[in-house]
Short mmCIF file of N, CA and C in Angstrom, two decimals:
data_model
loop_
_atom_site.label_atom_id
_atom_site.label_comp_id
_atom_site.label_asym_id
_atom_site.label_seq_id
_atom_site.Cartn_x
_atom_site.Cartn_y
_atom_site.Cartn_z
N UNK N 1 102.88 119.58 112.27
CA UNK N 1 103.02 118.45 111.80
C UNK N 1 101.76 117.95 111.41
N UNK N 2 101.56 117.60 110.67
CA UNK N 2 100.04 117.01 110.09
C UNK N 2 100.32 115.06 110.04
N UNK N 3 99.55 114.69 111.18
CA UNK N 3 99.63 113.09 111.07
C UNK N 3 98.57 113.01 110.66
N UNK N 4 98.28 111.41 110.56
CA UNK N 4 97.13 110.83 110.20
C UNK N 4 97.17 109.33 110.69
N UNK N 5 96.26 108.88 111.48
CA UNK N 5 96.43 107.26 111.68
C UNK N 5 96.71 106.27 110.57
N UNK N 6 97.35 105.45 110.99
CA UNK N 6 97.92 104.26 109.86
C UNK N 6 96.45 103.48 109.37
N UNK N 7 95.35 103.43 110.33
CA UNK N 7 93.92 102.56 109.87
C UNK N 7 93.41 103.07 108.91
N UNK N 8 93.38 104.49 108.39
CA UNK N 8 92.83 104.97 107.15
C UNK N 8 92.97 104.23 106.09
N UNK N 9 94.63 103.76 105.65
CA UNK N 9 95.02 102.77 104.74
C UNK N 9 93.93 101.81 104.52
N UNK N 10 93.80 100.91 106.01
CA UNK N 10 93.00 99.74 106.30
C UNK N 10 91.44 99.92 105.85
N UNK N 11 90.90 101.10 106.01
CA UNK N 11 89.71 101.02 105.52
C UNK N 11 89.53 101.32 104.08
N UNK N 12 90.63 102.08 103.39
CA UNK N 12 90.39 102.64 102.31
C UNK N 12 90.75 100.73 101.79
N UNK N 13 91.46 99.74 102.17
CA UNK N 13 91.74 98.67 101.33
C UNK N 13 90.37 97.86 101.86
N UNK N 14 89.83 98.25 102.66
CA UNK N 14 88.36 97.05 102.94
C UNK N 14 87.09 97.81 102.09
N UNK N 15 87.32 98.94 101.56
CA UNK N 15 86.21 99.57 100.60
C UNK N 15 86.60 98.81 99.27
N UNK N 16 87.97 98.76 98.86
CA UNK N 16 88.41 98.38 97.83
C UNK N 16 88.16 96.63 97.97
N UNK N 17 87.93 95.89 98.59
CA UNK N 17 87.79 94.34 99.30
C UNK N 17 86.46 94.11 98.82
N UNK N 18 85.35 95.34 99.07
CA UNK N 18 84.16 94.98 98.93
C UNK N 18 83.65 95.14 97.81
N UNK N 19 84.28 96.33 97.51
CA UNK N 19 84.22 96.11 95.68
C UNK N 19 84.42 95.14 94.80
N UNK N 20 85.67 94.67 94.94
CA UNK N 20 86.34 93.42 94.44
C UNK N 20 85.13 92.43 94.61
N UNK N 21 84.57 92.00 96.07
CA UNK N 21 84.09 91.24 96.38
C UNK N 21 82.28 91.05 95.55
N UNK N 22 81.66 92.31 95.46
CA UNK N 22 80.72 92.58 94.47
C UNK N 22 80.71 92.22 93.30
N UNK N 23 81.94 92.31 92.53
CA UNK N 23 82.38 92.33 91.20
C UNK N 23 82.27 90.71 90.76
N UNK N 24 83.01 90.45 91.87
CA UNK N 24 83.63 88.75 91.49
C UNK N 24 82.03 88.10 92.18
N UNK N 25 81.56 88.88 92.82
CA UNK N 25 79.99 87.59 92.69
C UNK N 25 79.27 87.64 91.70
N UNK N 26 79.26 88.92 90.84
CA UNK N 26 78.60 89.33 90.12
C UNK N 26 79.32 88.75 88.89
N UNK N 27 80.31 88.66 88.65
CA UNK N 27 81.23 87.74 87.66
C UNK N 27 81.01 85.89 87.63
N UNK N 28 80.85 85.70 88.99
CA UNK N 28 80.55 84.23 88.99
C UNK N 28 79.28 84.06 88.80
N UNK N 29 78.36 84.73 89.33
CA UNK N 29 77.13 84.56 88.95
C UNK N 29 76.64 84.23 87.53
N UNK N 30 77.30 85.23 86.53
CA UNK N 30 77.07 85.52 85.30
C UNK N 30 77.70 84.00 84.69
N UNK N 31 78.75 83.84 85.57
CA UNK N 31 79.53 82.64 84.71
C UNK N 31 78.63 81.07 84.87
N UNK N 32 78.04 81.24 86.03
CA UNK N 32 77.13 79.85 86.35
C UNK N 32 75.96 80.20 85.47
N UNK N 33 75.49 81.23 85.38
CA UNK N 33 73.84 81.47 84.73
C UNK N 33 74.16 81.16 83.06
N UNK N 34 74.94 81.85 82.70
CA UNK N 34 74.81 82.05 81.07
C UNK N 34 76.30 81.34 80.42
N UNK N 35 77.51 80.93 81.38
CA UNK N 35 78.26 80.27 80.70
C UNK N 35 77.42 78.73 80.22
N UNK N 36 78.55 77.83 79.67
CA UNK N 36 78.37 76.51 79.45
C UNK N 36 78.57 75.61 80.55
N UNK N 37 77.74 74.86 80.73
CA UNK N 37 77.79 73.63 82.11
C UNK N 37 78.88 73.12 81.87
N UNK N 38 79.98 73.15 81.31
CA UNK N 38 80.79 72.13 81.33
C UNK N 38 81.96 72.23 82.52
N UNK N 39 83.32 71.33 82.34
CA UNK N 39 83.94 71.01 83.17
C UNK N 39 84.72 71.98 83.22
N UNK N 40 85.54 72.60 81.76
CA UNK N 40 86.47 73.73 81.78
C UNK N 40 85.71 75.04 82.47
N UNK N 41 84.59 75.30 82.69
CA UNK N 41 83.66 76.74 83.38
C UNK N 41 83.86 76.57 84.49
N UNK N 42 83.62 75.06 84.82
CA UNK N 42 83.90 75.00 86.90
C UNK N 42 84.96 75.00 87.27
N UNK N 43 85.99 74.67 86.23
CA UNK N 43 87.30 74.41 86.63
C UNK N 43 87.83 76.07 86.57
N UNK N 44 87.33 76.87 86.20
CA UNK N 44 87.80 78.30 85.85
C UNK N 44 87.62 78.98 86.95
N UNK N 45 85.99 78.88 87.52
CA UNK N 45 85.58 79.34 88.66
C UNK N 45 86.16 78.76 89.92
N UNK N 46 86.26 77.79 89.54
CA UNK N 46 86.91 77.30 91.07
C UNK N 46 88.47 77.65 91.13
N UNK N 47 89.21 77.82 90.00
CA UNK N 47 90.53 78.43 90.20
C UNK N 47 90.27 79.99 90.81
N UNK N 48 89.50 80.53 89.99
CA UNK N 48 89.16 81.87 90.14
C UNK N 48 89.34 82.23 91.66
N UNK N 49 88.24 81.65 92.05
CA UNK N 49 87.93 81.61 93.48
C UNK N 49 88.69 81.00 94.26
N UNK N 50 89.73 79.74 94.42
CA UNK N 50 90.94 79.65 94.97
C UNK N 50 91.93 80.52 95.20
N UNK N 51 92.31 81.37 94.09
CA UNK N 51 92.93 82.50 94.05
C UNK N 51 92.57 83.40 94.51
N UNK N 52 91.28 83.86 94.68
CA UNK N 52 91.34 85.10 95.59
C UNK N 52 91.17 84.61 96.71
N UNK N 53 90.95 83.28 97.55
CA UNK N 53 91.20 83.10 98.83
C UNK N 53 92.69 82.87 99.30
N UNK N 54 93.38 82.36 98.25
CA UNK N 54 94.98 82.57 98.86
C UNK N 54 95.16 84.06 98.90
N UNK N 55 94.79 84.99 97.88
CA UNK N 55 95.32 86.55 98.34
C UNK N 55 94.97 87.05 99.36
N UNK N 56 93.49 86.48 99.76
CA UNK N 56 93.14 87.12 100.97
C UNK N 56 93.70 86.38 101.97
N UNK N 57 94.04 85.16 102.20
CA UNK N 57 94.85 84.36 103.22
C UNK N 57 96.10 85.65 103.79
N UNK N 58 96.74 85.34 102.54
CA UNK N 58 98.17 86.03 102.63
C UNK N 58 97.97 87.37 103.02
N UNK N 59 96.89 88.37 102.49
CA UNK N 59 96.78 89.66 102.41
C UNK N 59 96.46 89.83 104.43
N UNK N 60 95.75 88.89 104.52
CA UNK N 60 95.27 88.76 106.35
C UNK N 60 96.59 88.54 107.04
N UNK N 61 97.51 87.92 106.63
CA UNK N 61 98.78 87.62 107.32
C UNK N 61 99.64 88.50 107.58
N UNK N 62 99.89 88.95 106.33
CA UNK N 62 100.68 90.18 106.46
C UNK N 62 100.03 91.88 107.38
N UNK N 63 98.57 91.67 107.29
CA UNK N 63 97.94 92.89 107.83
C UNK N 63 98.01 92.64 109.61
N UNK N 64 98.06 91.30 109.67
CA UNK N 64 97.62 91.31 111.05
C UNK N 64 99.16 91.68 111.94
N UNK N 65 100.34 91.84 111.49
CA UNK N 65 101.44 91.97 111.54
C UNK N 65 102.25 93.58 111.80
N UNK N 66 101.18 94.32 111.66
CA UNK N 66 101.14 95.85 111.74
C UNK N 66 100.40 96.66 112.67
N UNK N 67 100.99 97.32 113.44
CA UNK N 67 100.37 98.02 114.43
C UNK N 67 99.68 99.30 113.77
N UNK N 68 98.41 99.06 114.07
CA UNK N 68 97.29 100.11 113.00
C UNK N 68 97.13 101.51 113.65
N UNK N 69 97.48 101.46 115.11
CA UNK N 69 97.33 102.65 115.78
C UNK N 69 98.19 103.75 115.73
N UNK N 70 99.29 103.36 115.05
CA UNK N 70 100.45 104.19 114.67
C UNK N 70 100.01 105.63 113.74
N UNK N 71 100.73 106.68 114.03
CA UNK N 71 100.70 107.84 113.22
C UNK N 71 101.60 108.05 111.88
N UNK N 72 100.95 108.30 110.87
CA UNK N 72 101.93 108.62 109.94
C UNK N 72 102.23 110.09 109.75
N UNK N 73 103.40 110.71 109.41
CA UNK N 73 103.60 112.03 109.55
C UNK N 73 103.21 112.03 107.71
N UNK N 74 102.02 113.31 107.57
CA UNK N 74 101.62 113.71 106.39
C UNK N 74 102.57 115.01 105.56
N UNK N 75 102.63 116.28 106.40
CA UNK N 75 103.10 116.86 106.13
C UNK N 75 103.96 117.93 107.66
N UNK N 76 105.40 117.93 107.23
CA UNK N 76 105.67 118.84 108.42
C UNK N 76 106.20 120.09 108.25
N UNK N 77 105.85 121.07 108.82
CA UNK N 77 106.06 122.33 108.50
C UNK N 77 107.06 122.72 109.68
N UNK N 78 107.84 123.90 109.36
CA UNK N 78 108.43 124.48 110.39
C UNK N 78 109.85 125.15 109.73
N UNK N 79 110.84 125.19 110.32
CA UNK N 79 111.70 126.71 109.64
C UNK N 79 112.40 125.76 108.32
N UNK N 80 112.34 126.58 107.27
CA UNK N 80 112.72 126.41 106.28
C UNK N 80 114.13 126.37 105.85
N UNK N 81 114.83 126.86 106.79
CA UNK N 81 116.05 127.39 106.30
C UNK N 81 116.55 125.92 107.22
N UNK N 82 116.14 125.16 107.65
CA UNK N 82 116.97 123.92 107.90
C UNK N 82 116.88 122.87 106.92
N UNK N 83 116.72 122.99 105.64
CA UNK N 83 116.78 122.25 104.50
C UNK N 83 118.07 122.66 103.88
N UNK N 84 118.36 123.89 104.07
CA UNK N 84 119.33 124.45 103.34
C UNK N 84 120.56 124.37 103.92
#
């Protein structure tokens, strides 16, 4: 039986979040620097950042409910005749 701890998925999610944060900061920087300084531009930046905060908050709420130390069975080998 081959198992892996569940927190491996949490590490992958954290790597994804770091990449998302990098590209989001890059995009917001360019919107502020090269975008028009209008109410619409600042409103879009505020909506984008607000939605990011909401998604991260909901994600945090669901992540806290999981026991990340459990193991997940990736592959179970054994007697092949038990499946027939």
